[in-house]
PDB file of C-alpha atoms in Angstrom:
ATOM      1  CA  MET A   1      28.564  -8.791  14.387  1.00 39.00           C
ATOM      2  CA  SER A   2      24.889  -8.402  14.966  1.00 44.00           C
ATOM      3  CA  ARG A   3      23.105 -10.316  17.732  1.00 47.00           C
ATOM      4  CA  PHE A   4      19.872 -10.713  15.749  1.00 50.00           C
ATOM      5  CA  ASN A   5      18.611 -14.237  16.104  1.00 54.00           C
ATOM      6  CA  PRO A   6      15.801 -15.109  13.721  1.00 52.00           C
ATOM      7  CA  ALA A   7      14.872 -18.162  15.917  1.00 51.00           C
ATOM      8  CA  SER A   8      13.951 -15.811  18.848  1.00 55.00           C
ATOM      9  CA  ALA A   9      12.529 -13.003  16.734  1.00 63.00           C
ATOM     10  CA  ASN A  10       8.979 -14.360  16.384  1.00 66.00           C
ATOM     11  CA  GLN A  11       7.442 -12.384  19.441  1.00 69.00           C
ATOM     12  CA  SER A  12       9.454  -9.271  18.656  1.00 71.00           C
ATOM     13  CA  LEU A  13       8.075  -9.421  15.037  1.00 72.00           C
ATOM     14  CA  ASP A  14       4.593  -9.886  16.321  1.00 73.00           C
ATOM     15  CA  ASP A  15       5.002  -6.982  18.603  1.00 72.00           C
ATOM     16  CA  ALA A  16       6.320  -4.788  15.860  1.00 74.00           C
ATOM     17  CA  ILE A  17       3.416  -5.742  13.458  1.00 72.00           C
ATOM     18  CA  ASN A  18       0.903  -4.962  16.163  1.00 69.00           C
ATOM     19  CA  ALA A  19       2.627  -1.659  17.040  1.00 71.00           C
ATOM     20  CA  VAL A  20       2.674  -0.450  13.444  1.00 71.00           C
ATOM     21  CA  LYS A  21      -0.885  -1.605  12.512  1.00 68.00           C
ATOM     22  CA  GLY A  22      -2.143  -0.083  15.667  1.00 61.00           C
ATOM     23  CA  GLY A  23      -0.791   3.235  14.780  1.00 59.00           C
ATOM     24  CA  LEU A  24       2.566   4.467  16.039  1.00 60.00           C
ATOM     25  CA  GLY A  25       0.912   7.240  17.864  1.00 54.00           C
ATOM     26  CA  ASN A  26      -1.041   4.641  19.899  1.00 48.00           C
ATOM     27  CA  ALA A  27       2.133   3.028  21.200  1.00 49.00           C
ATOM     28  CA  PRO A  28       5.176   4.467  22.788  1.00 49.00           C
ATOM     29  CA  ALA A  29       7.040   4.949  19.494  1.00 61.00           C
ATOM     30  CA  THR A  30      10.418   5.599  20.922  1.00 64.00           C
ATOM     31  CA  SER A  31      10.157   2.672  23.194  1.00 71.00           C
ATOM     32  CA  GLN A  32       9.256   0.357  20.274  1.00 70.00           C
ATOM     33  CA  LEU A  33      12.105   1.856  18.234  1.00 74.00           C
ATOM     34  CA  ASP A  34      14.569   1.201  21.079  1.00 75.00           C
ATOM     35  CA  SER A  35      13.354  -2.520  21.175  1.00 75.00           C
ATOM     36  CA  TRP A  36      13.945  -2.701  17.429  1.00 73.00           C
ATOM     37  CA  LEU A  37      17.310  -1.226  17.748  1.00 73.00           C
ATOM     38  CA  ARG A  38      18.268  -3.672  20.531  1.00 72.00           C
ATOM     39  CA  LEU A  39      17.145  -6.518  18.450  1.00 69.00           C
ATOM     40  CA  LEU A  40      19.385  -5.528  15.512  1.00 69.00           C
ATOM     41  CA  ASP A  41      22.114  -4.257  17.824  1.00 60.00           C
ATOM     42  CA  GLY A  42      25.495  -4.559  16.131  1.00 56.00           C
ATOM     43  CA  GLU A  43      27.019  -4.048  12.715  1.00 52.00           C
ATOM     44  CA  GLY A  44      24.736  -6.053  10.533  1.00 57.00           C
ATOM     45  CA  THR A  45      25.562  -6.268   6.895  1.00 60.00           C
ATOM     46  CA  GLY A  46      23.322  -5.815   3.892  1.00 67.00           C
ATOM     47  CA  ALA A  47      19.545  -5.096   4.533  1.00 71.00           C
ATOM     48  CA  GLN A  48      20.060  -5.587   8.363  1.00 76.00           C
ATOM     49  CA  GLY A  49      22.725  -2.938   8.578  1.00 80.00           C
ATOM     50  CA  ALA A  50      20.629  -0.576   6.530  1.00 86.00           C
ATOM     51  CA  ILE A  51      17.587  -1.176   8.536  1.00 87.00           C
ATOM     52  CA  LEU A  52      19.604  -0.448  11.754  1.00 87.00           C
ATOM     53  CA  THR A  53      20.842   2.899  10.247  1.00 89.00           C
ATOM     54  CA  GLU A  54      17.376   3.847   9.096  1.00 90.00           C
ATOM     55  CA  LEU A  55      15.767   2.997  12.445  1.00 88.00           C
ATOM     56  CA  SER A  56      18.351   5.254  14.121  1.00 88.00           C
ATOM     57  CA  ASN A  57      17.251   8.110  11.660  1.00 91.00           C
ATOM     58  CA  LEU A  58      13.570   7.358  12.323  1.00 89.00           C
ATOM     59  CA  LYS A  59      14.123   7.674  16.092  1.00 86.00           C
ATOM     60  CA  ASN A  60      15.792  10.973  15.619  1.00 88.00           C
ATOM     61  CA  TYR A  61      12.854  12.234  13.406  1.00 88.00           C
ATOM     62  CA  VAL A  62      10.449  11.054  16.000  1.00 83.00           C
ATOM     63  CA  HIS A  63      12.292  13.078  18.737  1.00 83.00           C
ATOM     64  CA  GLN A  64      12.247  16.151  16.314  1.00 87.00           C
ATOM     65  CA  GLY A  65       8.594  15.762  15.642  1.00 85.00           C
ATOM     66  CA  ASP A  66       9.441  15.824  11.865  1.00 88.00           C
ATOM     67  CA  PRO A  67       6.405  14.118  10.177  1.00 87.00           C
ATOM     68  CA  ALA A  68       7.733  14.379   6.600  1.00 90.00           C
ATOM     69  CA  ASN A  69      10.930  12.605   7.502  1.00 91.00           C
ATOM     70  CA  ILE A  70       9.161  10.104   9.728  1.00 89.00           C
ATOM     71  CA  SER A  71       6.933   9.255   6.656  1.00 90.00           C
ATOM     72  CA  HIS A  72      10.002   8.895   4.300  1.00 93.00           C
ATOM     73  CA  SER A  73      11.903   6.769   6.990  1.00 92.00           C
ATOM     74  CA  LEU A  74       9.044   4.424   7.705  1.00 91.00           C
ATOM     75  CA  HIS A  75       8.743   3.888   3.925  1.00 94.00           C
ATOM     76  CA  SER A  76      12.476   3.158   3.678  1.00 94.00           C
ATOM     77  CA  VAL A  77      12.393   0.783   6.674  1.00 92.00           C
ATOM     78  CA  GLY A  78       9.538  -1.014   5.098  1.00 92.00           C
ATOM     79  CA  LEU A  79      11.235  -1.530   1.799  1.00 94.00           C
ATOM     80  CA  LEU A  80      14.331  -2.653   3.542  1.00 92.00           C
ATOM     81  CA  THR A  81      12.331  -5.158   5.658  1.00 89.00           C
ATOM     82  CA  ALA A  82      10.818  -6.604   2.445  1.00 92.00           C
ATOM     83  CA  LYS A  83      14.320  -7.076   1.089  1.00 90.00           C
ATOM     84  CA  ALA A  84      15.481  -8.641   4.344  1.00 86.00           C
ATOM     85  CA  ALA A  85      12.485 -11.059   4.148  1.00 87.00           C
ATOM     86  CA  GLU A  86      13.753 -12.367   0.880  1.00 89.00           C
ATOM     87  CA  THR A  87      17.021 -13.640   2.672  1.00 86.00           C
ATOM     88  CA  VAL A  88      15.383 -15.526   5.482  1.00 82.00           C
ATOM     89  CA  SER A  89      15.159 -19.215   5.002  1.00 86.00           C
ATOM     90  CA  ASP A  90      12.450 -19.750   7.921  1.00 86.00           C
ATOM     91  CA  GLU A  91       9.186 -19.230   6.157  1.00 90.00           C
ATOM     92  CA  GLU A  92       7.362 -18.166   9.196  1.00 89.00           C
ATOM     93  CA  ILE A  93       9.861 -15.397   9.903  1.00 86.00           C
ATOM     94  CA  ALA A  94       9.891 -14.327   6.351  1.00 87.00           C
ATOM     95  CA  SER A  95       6.132 -14.169   6.302  1.00 91.00           C
ATOM     96  CA  LYS A  96       6.086 -11.901   9.520  1.00 87.00           C
ATOM     97  CA  LEU A  97       8.961  -9.705   7.965  1.00 88.00           C
ATOM     98  CA  ARG A  98       6.698  -9.229   4.729  1.00 91.00           C
ATOM     99  CA  ARG A  99       3.763  -8.343   6.906  1.00 90.00           C
ATOM    100  CA  LEU A 100       5.759  -5.894   8.918  1.00 88.00           C
ATOM    101  CA  SER A 101       7.136  -4.367   5.686  1.00 91.00           C
ATOM    102  CA  GLU A 102       3.557  -3.907   4.425  1.00 92.00           C
ATOM    103  CA  ALA A 103       2.386  -2.310   7.672  1.00 89.00           C
ATOM    104  CA  LEU A 104       5.454   0.032   7.663  1.00 89.00           C
ATOM    105  CA  VAL A 105       4.720   1.202   4.029  1.00 91.00           C
ATOM    106  CA  ALA A 106       1.165   1.682   4.964  1.00 90.00           C
ATOM    107  CA  ALA A 107       1.944   3.635   8.012  1.00 87.00           C
ATOM    108  CA  SER A 108       4.305   5.923   5.978  1.00 89.00           C
ATOM    109  CA  THR A 109       1.286   7.041   3.780  1.00 88.00           C
ATOM    110  CA  ALA A 110      -0.822   7.892   6.838  1.00 83.00           C
ATOM    111  CA  LEU A 111       1.491  10.624   7.757  1.00 72.00           C
ATOM    112  CA  PRO A 112       1.968  14.024   5.970  1.00 60.00           C
ATOM    113  CA  ALA A 113       4.795  13.821   3.376  1.00 53.00           C
TER     114      ALA A 113
END
């Protein structure tokens, strides 16, 4: 069971949005990924479980220095985040998830495919 708690996710989502919008190269990318993985730690179901899997893939691509797969993975995480936003009843959290989704998709197009 996942330990994700939407009520305590506000600051983490703000940090994630700022990291992505500021450019993943401007922040310690693997540190941010580790933070996201801890936030979603566990065996989430649906979009949350898929996000956890894709974030693990993204971390591996970052370590490998594989820009094409980083781009693809960022896009996938962005789409999955948008899907997760649809399931959240707290409008503030849902709004932040949508903004994070948009930032991830935009970041995915800034890298070579």
